[in-house]
CSV table of C-alpha atoms and ligand atoms in Angstrom, one decimal:
chain,number,residue,atom,x,y,z
A,1,MET,CA,-2.1,-24.7,-21.4
A,2,ALA,CA,-3.7,-22.6,-24.0
A,3,ASN,CA,-4.3,-19.3,-22.4
A,4,VAL,CA,-5.0,-16.4,-24.6
A,5,ARG,CA,-2.9,-13.7,-22.9
A,6,SER,CA,-0.7,-14.9,-20.0
A,7,THR,CA,3.0,-14.4,-20.9
A,8,TYR,CA,3.6,-12.2,-17.9
A,9,THR,CA,2.4,-14.7,-15.3
A,10,ASP,CA,3.7,-17.7,-17.3
A,11,LYS,CA,7.2,-16.3,-17.1
A,12,LEU,CA,6.9,-15.8,-13.4
A,13,GLN,CA,5.1,-19.0,-12.8
A,14,PHE,CA,2.8,-16.8,-10.7
A,15,PHE,CA,0.1,-19.4,-10.1
A,16,GLY,CA,2.6,-22.1,-9.0
A,17,ASN,CA,1.3,-25.6,-9.5
A,18,ASN,CA,-2.1,-24.4,-10.4
A,19,THR,CA,-3.9,-22.8,-13.3
A,20,PRO,CA,-6.1,-19.8,-12.8
A,21,GLN,CA,-9.0,-22.0,-13.9
A,22,GLU,CA,-8.2,-24.5,-11.2
A,23,LEU,CA,-8.0,-21.8,-8.6
A,24,VAL,CA,-11.3,-20.4,-9.5
A,25,GLN,CA,-12.9,-23.9,-9.6
A,26,ARG,CA,-11.5,-24.6,-6.1
A,27,PHE,CA,-11.9,-21.3,-4.3
A,28,GLY,CA,-14.6,-19.5,-6.3
A,29,SER,CA,-14.7,-16.2,-8.2
A,30,PRO,CA,-13.8,-13.4,-7.9
A,31,LEU,CA,-10.6,-14.3,-6.1
A,32,TYR,CA,-7.5,-12.5,-4.9
A,33,VAL,CA,-4.3,-14.6,-5.4
A,34,TYR,CA,-1.0,-13.7,-3.8
A,35,ASN,CA,2.4,-15.1,-4.6
A,36,GLU,CA,4.7,-15.5,-1.6
A,37,ASN,CA,7.9,-15.5,-3.6
A,38,ILE,CA,7.1,-12.2,-5.2
A,39,LEU,CA,6.1,-10.7,-1.9
A,40,ARG,CA,9.4,-11.7,-0.3
A,41,THR,CA,11.4,-10.5,-3.3
A,42,ARG,CA,9.8,-7.1,-3.1
A,43,CYS,CA,10.6,-6.8,0.7
A,44,ARG,CA,14.2,-7.7,-0.1
A,45,ASP,CA,14.5,-5.3,-3.0
A,46,LEU,CA,13.8,-2.4,-0.6
A,47,LYS,CA,15.7,-3.9,2.4
A,48,ASN,CA,18.7,-4.1,0.0
A,49,LEU,CA,18.5,-0.4,-0.8
A,50,SER,CA,21.2,0.2,1.8
A,51,THR,CA,23.6,-1.8,4.0
A,52,HIS,CA,23.6,1.0,6.5
A,53,PRO,CA,23.2,-0.9,9.8
A,54,LYS,CA,20.4,1.3,11.0
A,55,TYR,CA,18.4,1.3,7.7
A,56,ASN,CA,15.1,-0.6,7.5
A,57,VAL,CA,11.9,-0.8,5.6
A,58,ASN,CA,8.8,0.3,7.4
A,59,TYR,CA,5.9,-1.4,5.5
A,60,SER,CA,2.9,0.8,5.1
A,61,ALA,CA,0.2,-1.6,6.2
A,62,LYS,CA,-2.7,0.3,4.6
A,63,ALA,CA,-1.7,-1.2,1.2
A,64,ASN,CA,-2.7,-4.7,2.3
A,65,THR,CA,-3.4,-5.8,5.8
A,66,ASN,CA,-4.0,-9.5,5.2
A,67,ILE,CA,-2.6,-11.1,8.4
A,68,HIS,CA,-0.7,-13.8,6.5
A,69,LEU,CA,1.0,-11.3,4.3
A,70,LEU,CA,1.9,-9.2,7.3
A,71,ARG,CA,3.5,-12.3,8.9
A,72,ILE,CA,5.6,-12.9,5.8
A,73,ILE,CA,6.7,-9.2,5.8
A,74,HIS,CA,7.6,-9.5,9.5
A,75,GLN,CA,9.6,-12.7,8.7
A,76,GLU,CA,11.5,-10.6,6.1
A,77,GLY,CA,12.6,-8.3,8.9
A,78,CYS,CA,10.6,-5.3,7.9
A,79,VAL,CA,9.0,-3.0,10.5
A,80,ILE,CA,5.5,-1.6,10.0
A,81,ASP,CA,3.4,1.5,10.3
A,82,ALA,CA,-0.2,1.9,11.6
A,83,MET,CA,-2.5,4.7,10.8
A,84,SER,CA,-5.6,3.6,12.8
A,85,PRO,CA,-6.5,1.5,15.8
A,86,GLY,CA,-7.4,-1.3,13.4
A,87,GLU,CA,-4.1,-1.3,11.7
A,88,LEU,CA,-2.3,-1.2,15.1
A,89,TYR,CA,-4.3,-4.2,16.2
A,90,MET,CA,-3.6,-6.1,13.0
A,91,ASP,CA,0.2,-5.3,13.2
A,92,GLN,CA,0.2,-6.7,16.8
A,93,GLN,CA,-1.8,-9.8,15.7
A,94,ALA,CA,0.8,-10.4,13.0
A,95,GLY,CA,3.5,-10.5,15.7
A,96,PHE,CA,5.1,-7.0,15.4
A,97,THR,CA,6.3,-5.8,18.8
A,98,SER,CA,5.6,-2.3,20.0
A,99,ASP,CA,9.1,-1.1,19.0
A,100,GLU,CA,8.5,-2.5,15.5
A,101,ILE,CA,5.4,-0.3,14.9
A,102,LEU,CA,5.3,3.3,14.0
A,103,TYR,CA,2.0,5.1,14.4
A,104,ILE,CA,1.6,7.7,11.7
A,105,SER,CA,-1.4,9.8,12.9
A,106,ASN,CA,-3.5,12.3,11.2
A,107,ASN,CA,-6.2,14.3,12.9
A,108,ILE,CA,-6.9,11.8,15.6
A,109,SER,CA,-9.0,12.0,18.8
A,110,SER,CA,-7.4,12.0,22.3
A,111,GLU,CA,-8.8,8.5,22.8
A,112,GLU,CA,-7.1,7.2,19.7
A,113,MET,CA,-3.9,8.9,20.6
A,114,MET,CA,-4.1,7.4,24.1
A,115,ASN,CA,-4.7,4.0,22.7
A,116,ALA,CA,-1.5,4.1,20.7
A,117,ILE,CA,0.5,5.6,23.7
A,118,GLN,CA,-0.7,2.8,25.9
A,119,ALA,CA,0.4,0.3,23.3
A,120,GLY,CA,3.9,1.7,23.7
A,121,VAL,CA,4.4,2.5,20.1
A,122,LEU,CA,6.2,5.6,18.8
A,123,MET,CA,3.9,8.1,17.2
A,124,SER,CA,4.3,10.7,14.6
A,125,VAL,CA,2.0,13.8,14.7
A,126,ASP,CA,1.3,15.9,11.8
A,127,SER,CA,0.2,19.3,13.1
A,128,LEU,CA,1.1,21.7,15.9
A,129,SER,CA,-2.3,21.2,17.4
A,130,GLN,CA,-1.9,17.4,17.5
A,131,LEU,CA,1.6,17.9,19.0
A,132,GLU,CA,0.0,20.0,21.8
A,133,GLN,CA,-2.6,17.3,22.3
A,134,TYR,CA,0.2,14.7,22.5
A,135,GLY,CA,2.0,16.8,25.0
A,136,ARG,CA,-1.1,17.2,27.2
A,137,LEU,CA,-1.8,13.4,27.1
A,138,ASN,CA,1.7,12.2,27.5
A,139,PRO,CA,4.1,14.9,28.9
A,140,GLY,CA,7.7,13.7,28.8
A,141,GLY,CA,6.9,11.1,26.1
A,142,ARG,CA,8.6,10.4,22.8
A,143,VAL,CA,7.1,11.8,19.7
A,144,MET,CA,7.9,12.3,16.0
A,145,VAL,CA,6.8,15.1,13.8
A,146,ARG,CA,5.7,14.8,10.2
A,147,PHE,CA,6.9,17.6,8.0
A,148,ASN,CA,5.6,18.7,4.6
A,149,PRO,CA,8.6,19.5,2.5
A,150,GLY,CA,6.6,21.0,-0.3
A,151,ILE,CA,5.8,24.3,1.2
A,152,GLY,CA,8.5,26.9,1.8
A,153,ALA,CA,11.0,24.8,-0.2
A,154,GLY,CA,11.0,26.4,-3.6
A,155,HIS,CA,14.1,24.6,-4.8
A,156,HIS,CA,12.3,21.3,-4.4
A,157,LYS,CA,10.0,21.8,-7.3
A,158,LYS,CA,10.0,18.1,-8.2
A,159,VAL,CA,8.8,17.3,-4.8
A,160,ILE,CA,6.0,19.8,-5.1
A,161,THR,CA,4.8,18.5,-8.5
A,162,ALA,CA,5.4,15.0,-7.3
A,163,GLY,CA,2.3,15.3,-5.2
A,164,LYS,CA,2.2,17.7,-2.4
A,165,GLU,CA,-0.6,16.6,-0.1
A,166,THR,CA,-1.6,19.9,1.5
A,167,LYS,CA,-3.6,18.2,4.3
A,168,PHE,CA,-0.5,16.6,5.7
A,169,GLY,CA,2.4,17.5,7.8
A,170,VAL,CA,3.9,20.6,9.5
A,171,THR,CA,5.6,23.1,7.2
A,172,PRO,CA,9.3,23.6,8.0
A,173,ASP,CA,8.8,27.3,8.8
A,174,ASN,CA,6.9,26.1,11.9
A,175,MET,CA,10.0,24.5,13.4
A,176,PRO,CA,10.4,27.1,16.1
A,177,GLU,CA,6.8,26.5,17.3
A,178,VAL,CA,7.5,22.7,17.2
A,179,LEU,CA,10.5,23.2,19.5
A,180,ARG,CA,8.5,25.4,21.8
A,181,ILE,CA,5.8,22.8,22.3
A,182,ILE,CA,8.4,20.1,22.7
A,183,ALA,CA,10.0,22.1,25.5
A,184,GLN,CA,6.8,23.1,27.1
A,185,TYR,CA,5.7,19.4,27.6
A,186,ARG,CA,9.3,18.2,28.1
A,187,LEU,CA,8.8,15.9,25.1
A,188,HIS,CA,11.6,13.8,23.6
A,189,PHE,CA,11.8,14.8,19.9
A,190,ALA,CA,12.3,11.3,18.6
A,191,GLY,CA,12.3,11.9,14.9
A,192,LEU,CA,11.1,13.3,11.6
A,193,ASN,CA,9.1,11.8,8.8
A,194,GLN,CA,7.5,12.8,5.6
A,195,HIS,CA,5.6,11.2,2.7
A,196,ILE,CA,5.8,13.1,-0.6
A,197,GLY,CA,3.1,11.3,-2.4
A,198,SER,CA,2.5,8.1,-4.2
A,199,LEU,CA,3.7,6.2,-7.2
A,200,PHE,CA,7.0,7.8,-8.3
A,201,MET,CA,8.7,6.0,-11.2
A,202,THR,CA,12.1,7.9,-11.2
A,203,PRO,CA,14.4,8.2,-8.1
A,204,GLU,CA,15.2,11.9,-8.4
A,205,GLY,CA,12.3,13.5,-6.6
A,206,TYR,CA,12.5,11.0,-3.7
A,207,LEU,CA,16.2,11.6,-3.3
A,208,GLU,CA,15.7,15.3,-3.4
A,209,ALA,CA,13.0,15.2,-0.7
A,210,ALA,CA,15.2,12.9,1.4
A,211,ALA,CA,18.0,15.4,1.2
A,212,PHE,CA,15.6,18.1,2.2
A,213,LEU,CA,14.4,16.1,5.3
A,214,LEU,CA,18.0,15.6,6.3
A,215,SER,CA,18.9,19.3,5.9
A,216,LEU,CA,15.8,20.1,8.0
A,217,ALA,CA,16.9,17.7,10.7
A,218,GLU,CA,20.3,19.4,10.6
A,219,THR,CA,18.8,22.7,11.6
A,220,LEU,CA,17.8,21.2,15.0
A,221,PRO,CA,19.8,22.2,18.1
A,222,ALA,CA,22.6,19.8,18.6
A,223,GLU,CA,21.2,18.4,21.8
A,224,ILE,CA,18.0,17.4,20.0
A,225,LEU,CA,19.8,16.2,16.8
A,226,HIS,CA,22.0,13.9,18.7
A,227,LYS,CA,19.1,12.2,20.5
A,228,LEU,CA,17.0,11.7,17.3
A,229,GLU,CA,16.0,8.1,16.9
A,230,VAL,CA,14.2,7.9,13.5
A,231,ILE,CA,14.3,9.6,10.2
A,232,ASP,CA,11.6,8.3,7.9
A,233,PHE,CA,11.8,9.3,4.3
A,234,GLY,CA,8.3,8.0,3.4
A,235,GLY,CA,6.9,5.8,0.7
A,236,GLY,CA,5.5,6.2,-2.7
A,237,PHE,CA,7.8,3.8,-4.6
A,238,GLY,CA,6.0,3.1,-7.9
A,239,ILE,CA,5.5,-0.1,-9.8
A,240,PRO,CA,5.0,-0.5,-13.6
A,241,TYR,CA,1.3,-1.1,-14.1
A,242,HIS,CA,1.6,-1.2,-17.9
A,243,LYS,CA,3.2,-4.6,-18.0
A,244,TYR,CA,2.2,-5.5,-21.5
A,245,GLU,CA,3.6,-2.2,-22.9
A,246,GLY,CA,6.9,-3.0,-21.3
A,247,GLU,CA,6.8,-0.1,-18.9
A,248,ALA,CA,10.2,0.1,-17.1
A,249,PRO,CA,10.3,-0.6,-13.4
A,250,LEU,CA,11.6,1.9,-10.9
A,251,ASP,CA,15.4,2.2,-11.1
A,252,ILE,CA,16.1,0.7,-7.7
A,253,GLU,CA,19.8,0.7,-8.2
A,254,THR,CA,20.1,4.4,-8.7
A,255,LEU,CA,17.7,4.9,-5.8
A,256,ALA,CA,19.9,2.6,-3.7
A,257,THR,CA,23.1,4.3,-4.6
A,258,GLY,CA,21.7,7.7,-3.9
A,259,LEU,CA,19.9,7.0,-0.7
A,260,HIS,CA,22.8,5.0,0.8
A,261,ALA,CA,25.2,7.8,0.1
A,262,LEU,CA,22.9,10.4,1.5
A,263,MET,CA,22.3,8.5,4.7
A,264,THR,CA,25.9,7.4,5.4
A,265,GLU,CA,27.4,10.8,4.6
A,266,TRP,CA,24.9,12.6,6.7
A,267,ALA,CA,25.2,10.3,9.7
A,268,ASP,CA,29.0,10.5,9.5
A,269,ARG,CA,28.9,14.3,9.3
A,270,THR,CA,26.3,14.9,12.1
A,271,GLY,CA,27.1,12.0,14.4
A,272,TYR,CA,23.5,10.7,14.0
A,273,THR,CA,23.1,7.2,15.5
A,274,GLY,CA,19.4,6.7,15.0
A,275,ARG,CA,17.5,4.7,12.4
A,276,PHE,CA,16.6,5.5,8.8
A,277,LEU,CA,13.4,4.3,7.3
A,278,THR,CA,11.7,4.1,3.9
A,279,GLU,CA,7.9,3.5,4.1
A,280,PRO,CA,6.7,1.7,1.0
A,281,GLY,CA,3.2,0.2,0.7
A,282,ARG,CA,2.4,-0.3,-2.9
A,283,TYR,CA,5.9,-1.5,-3.9
A,284,ILE,CA,5.8,-4.3,-1.4
A,285,ALA,CA,2.3,-5.5,-2.0
A,286,ALA,CA,1.1,-4.6,-5.5
A,287,GLU,CA,2.9,-7.1,-7.7
A,288,CYS,CA,2.4,-10.1,-5.6
A,289,GLY,CA,-1.4,-9.9,-6.1
A,290,ILE,CA,-3.7,-10.8,-9.0
A,291,LEU,CA,-7.4,-10.5,-8.9
A,292,LEU,CA,-9.2,-13.3,-10.8
A,293,GLY,CA,-12.7,-13.0,-12.2
A,294,THR,CA,-15.1,-14.7,-14.6
A,295,THR,CA,-16.7,-13.5,-17.8
A,296,HIS,CA,-20.4,-14.2,-17.8
A,297,CYS,CA,-21.5,-12.1,-20.8
A,298,VAL,CA,-20.1,-10.5,-23.9
A,299,LYS,CA,-22.1,-7.9,-25.9
A,300,ASN,CA,-22.0,-5.0,-28.2
A,301,ASN,CA,-23.7,-1.8,-27.4
A,302,GLY,CA,-23.5,0.2,-30.6
A,303,ASP,CA,-19.8,0.4,-31.4
A,304,ASN,CA,-18.7,-0.6,-27.9
A,305,ARG,CA,-17.8,-4.1,-27.0
A,306,TYR,CA,-18.2,-5.2,-23.3
A,307,ALA,CA,-17.1,-8.2,-21.4
A,308,GLY,CA,-19.4,-8.5,-18.4
A,309,THR,CA,-17.6,-10.1,-15.4
A,310,ASP,CA,-17.9,-10.5,-11.6
A,311,LEU,CA,-15.2,-7.8,-11.2
A,312,GLY,CA,-17.3,-5.0,-9.9
A,313,PHE,CA,-15.7,-1.9,-8.3
A,314,ASN,CA,-16.8,-3.4,-4.9
A,315,VAL,CA,-13.9,-5.9,-5.5
A,316,LEU,CA,-11.3,-3.6,-6.9
A,317,VAL,CA,-12.1,0.1,-6.8
A,318,ARG,CA,-9.0,1.7,-8.1
A,319,PRO,CA,-10.1,2.0,-11.8
A,320,ALA,CA,-13.4,3.6,-10.8
A,321,MET,CA,-12.0,5.7,-8.1
A,322,TYR,CA,-8.7,7.0,-9.5
A,323,ASP,CA,-9.0,6.0,-13.2
A,324,SER,CA,-6.2,3.6,-12.5
A,325,PHE,CA,-4.8,1.2,-15.1
A,326,HIS,CA,-4.4,-2.5,-14.3
A,327,ASP,CA,-3.2,-4.7,-17.0
A,328,VAL,CA,-5.3,-7.6,-18.0
A,329,GLU,CA,-4.6,-11.3,-18.7
A,330,ILE,CA,-7.1,-13.7,-20.2
A,331,TYR,CA,-7.2,-17.4,-19.4
A,332,ARG,CA,-9.1,-20.0,-21.4
A,333,GLU,CA,-8.6,-23.7,-21.6
A,334,GLN,CA,-9.9,-24.3,-25.1
A,335,PRO,CA,-7.2,-23.6,-27.6
A,336,ALA,CA,-8.2,-20.5,-29.3
A,337,THR,CA,-7.3,-18.9,-32.6
A,338,ASP,CA,-6.6,-15.5,-31.2
A,339,GLY,CA,-7.7,-13.5,-34.1
A,340,PRO,CA,-7.1,-9.7,-34.3
A,341,LEU,CA,-7.0,-7.5,-31.2
A,342,MET,CA,-10.2,-5.7,-30.7
A,343,GLU,CA,-11.2,-2.8,-28.4
A,344,GLN,CA,-13.2,-4.0,-25.4
A,345,SER,CA,-14.2,-2.8,-22.0
A,346,ILE,CA,-14.3,-5.1,-19.0
A,347,VAL,CA,-17.1,-4.2,-16.7
A,348,GLY,CA,-18.5,-5.6,-13.5
A,349,ASN,CA,-21.8,-6.6,-12.0
A,350,ILE,CA,-22.5,-3.4,-10.0
A,351,CYS,CA,-25.5,-1.3,-11.0
A,352,GLU,CA,-23.6,1.8,-11.9
A,353,SER,CA,-22.4,3.0,-15.2
A,354,GLY,CA,-18.9,3.8,-13.7
A,355,ASP,CA,-18.4,0.1,-13.0
A,356,ILE,CA,-15.6,-0.3,-15.5
A,357,ILE,CA,-12.4,-2.1,-14.5
A,358,ALA,CA,-10.6,-1.9,-17.8
A,359,LYS,CA,-11.7,0.8,-20.3
A,360,LYS,CA,-11.5,0.4,-24.1
A,361,ARG,CA,-8.5,-1.9,-24.2
A,362,LEU,CA,-7.0,-3.6,-27.2
A,363,LEU,CA,-7.2,-7.3,-26.3
A,364,PRO,CA,-7.8,-10.6,-27.9
A,365,GLU,CA,-11.5,-11.2,-28.1
A,366,ILE,CA,-12.9,-12.2,-24.7
A,367,HIS,CA,-15.4,-15.0,-24.6
A,368,GLU,CA,-18.0,-16.1,-22.1
A,369,GLY,CA,-16.4,-18.4,-19.5
A,370,ASP,CA,-13.0,-16.7,-19.9
A,371,ILE,CA,-11.1,-16.1,-16.6
A,372,ILE,CA,-9.8,-12.6,-16.3
A,373,GLY,CA,-6.7,-11.7,-14.3
A,374,MET,CA,-6.2,-8.1,-13.1
A,375,LEU,CA,-2.5,-7.7,-12.6
A,376,ASP,CA,-0.8,-5.8,-9.7
A,377,ALA,CA,-3.9,-5.9,-7.5
A,378,GLY,CA,-2.1,-6.7,-4.3
A,379,ALA,CA,-2.0,-3.1,-3.0
A,380,TYR,CA,-5.1,-1.1,-2.4
A,381,GLY,CA,-7.1,-4.0,-3.7
A,382,TYR,CA,-8.8,-6.1,-1.1
A,383,VAL,CA,-8.3,-3.4,1.6
A,384,MET,CA,-10.5,-1.1,-0.4
A,385,SER,CA,-13.2,-3.6,-1.3
A,386,SER,CA,-16.7,-3.3,0.1
A,387,PRO,CA,-20.0,-5.1,0.2
A,388,TYR,CA,-21.7,-2.5,-2.0
A,389,ASN,CA,-24.8,-3.9,-3.7
A,390,GLN,CA,-24.5,-6.5,-0.9
A,391,ARG,CA,-22.0,-8.4,-3.0
A,392,LEU,CA,-19.7,-10.5,-0.8
A,393,ARG,CA,-16.0,-9.7,-0.5
A,394,PRO,CA,-13.9,-12.3,-2.3
A,395,ALA,CA,-11.7,-15.0,-0.8
A,396,GLU,CA,-7.9,-14.6,-0.7
A,397,VAL,CA,-5.4,-17.4,-1.6
A,398,LEU,CA,-1.7,-17.6,-1.1
A,399,ILE,CA,0.6,-19.5,-3.5
A,400,ASP,CA,3.4,-20.6,-1.2
A,401,ALA,CA,7.1,-20.9,-2.1
A,402,GLN,CA,6.5,-24.5,-3.3
A,403,GLY,CA,3.8,-23.4,-5.6
A,404,ASN,CA,0.9,-24.7,-3.6
A,405,ALA,CA,-2.3,-22.8,-3.1
A,406,HIS,CA,-3.8,-22.1,0.4
A,407,LEU,CA,-7.0,-20.3,1.3
A,408,ILE,CA,-5.9,-17.5,3.6
A,409,ARG,CA,-9.2,-15.7,4.0
A,410,ARG,CA,-12.6,-17.2,3.3
A,411,ARG,CA,-15.1,-15.5,1.0
A,412,GLU,CA,-17.7,-13.5,2.9
A,413,SER,CA,-21.1,-15.2,3.4
A,414,LEU,CA,-24.6,-14.0,3.4
A,415,ALA,CA,-24.5,-14.4,7.2
A,416,ASP,CA,-21.7,-11.8,7.2
A,417,LEU,CA,-24.2,-9.3,5.7
A,418,MET,CA,-26.4,-9.7,8.8
A,419,ALA,CA,-23.5,-9.6,11.3
A,420,GLY,CA,-23.5,-6.5,13.5
A,421,TYR,CA,-27.2,-5.6,13.3
A,422,GLU,CA,-28.9,-5.0,16.6
A,423,THR,CA,-32.6,-5.3,17.4
A,424,PRO,CA,-33.8,-1.8,18.3
A,425,GLY,CA,-35.3,-1.6,21.8
A,426,ASN,CA,-38.0,0.6,23.2
A,427,GLY,CA,-40.4,-0.2,20.4
A,428,ALA,CA,-38.1,1.6,17.9
A,429,ALA,CA,-38.8,-1.2,15.4
A,430,SER,CA,-42.4,-0.1,15.2
A,431,ARG,CA,-41.8,3.6,14.9
B,1,PLP,C1,0.1,5.6,2.1
B,1,PLP,C2,1.3,6.0,2.8
B,1,PLP,C3,2.5,5.3,2.6
B,1,PLP,C4,2.7,4.3,1.5
B,1,PLP,O1,2.4,4.8,0.2
B,1,PLP,P1,2.8,3.9,-1.0
B,1,PLP,O2,2.5,4.8,-2.2
B,1,PLP,O3,1.8,2.8,-1.0
B,1,PLP,O4,4.2,3.5,-0.9
B,1,PLP,C5,3.6,5.7,3.3
B,1,PLP,N1,3.5,6.6,4.3
B,1,PLP,C6,2.4,7.3,4.6
B,1,PLP,C7,2.4,8.3,5.6
B,1,PLP,C8,1.2,7.0,3.8
B,1,PLP,O5,0.1,7.7,4.1
């Protein structure tokens, strides 16, 4: 093959027995492609963080809810979270049983809360008012409380700067009130969880926050502490998005050593017999996914060079929404003399000036017809896609362990754009 820039995927044999060009010819463009081996490896990386018998990985389903990926993650022995009735439904469809699902709720209605209670899944609430609501709906039930370690924990500076999300969690100073509501509704205080924010690249902040959660749990009365079932340290495990600059991955070994020591020492000291969870989304799903697109136009506007593609922000919104960086590969069958790198922006086909998926990158010259690969698109990619501009959501393909490609979700059709409309009654149509 004579690709222009593909050393990363070549080394991994990411596309298995296929070339990106063949995949686009067979399944169309744009196209999300997932590699099963990489997905399984990422699950195992985090499952191997600790050999503590009660440690497990609670995959955060919002990163990617494709049913086929969920089934693989289930096969790998992970459990899963849900943050909405839709995620709960998909978790169940993928085969997760009610005791393998943790419902992490945030400002939900009584109906939604009741739906999860009736599904028999353990729920975490993230405010005193939602704890009260839970107590009223399900007196005597099991419930977890999500804490926000940032506030009132001055010695956890790194945690605070690591991304305190003020909307979330109960601050630790509210513990007496938590215990009062628990007692009032005879609830079983089943566990504590937290999530300090997303995309950390060094272990220290996470370990510090984990130690904080354990020290908070230790302040609980002994009769509660000894009946706790779950301590969930949250997600946020980062991945190196700057592949071609050689960005270092997260130091999993240091994280593993630290976390394992924290959990085992604490469980030994306190007599805790419940489970420990980490809750990664991105780390599991990001690197197994690449978004392929096609270049339809190249042009210069003044000093700016643009490669115009079908990779609009309806397909991958992270760059437009968060200014996120995804590395780029370029695939072309014709042998090409690469020539010098030049500054180019890769843009999509959405009618907005912010529709830029890769801004002012130094890349080999992109030609019309080139296939573009956006790396690390498996997390917060398809799940955040939309039919904006009435552009159809792309198809999704899985490269299995033998390197063969399978369509796992079809491309949307024009008929999908008409699905869901009702004919207004009572002459509303003529109003
Ligand atoms: C989003 C989220 C996660 C996963 O975050 P990542 O950065 O993808 O690992 C975990 N827990 C909660 C509560 C979340 O909201």
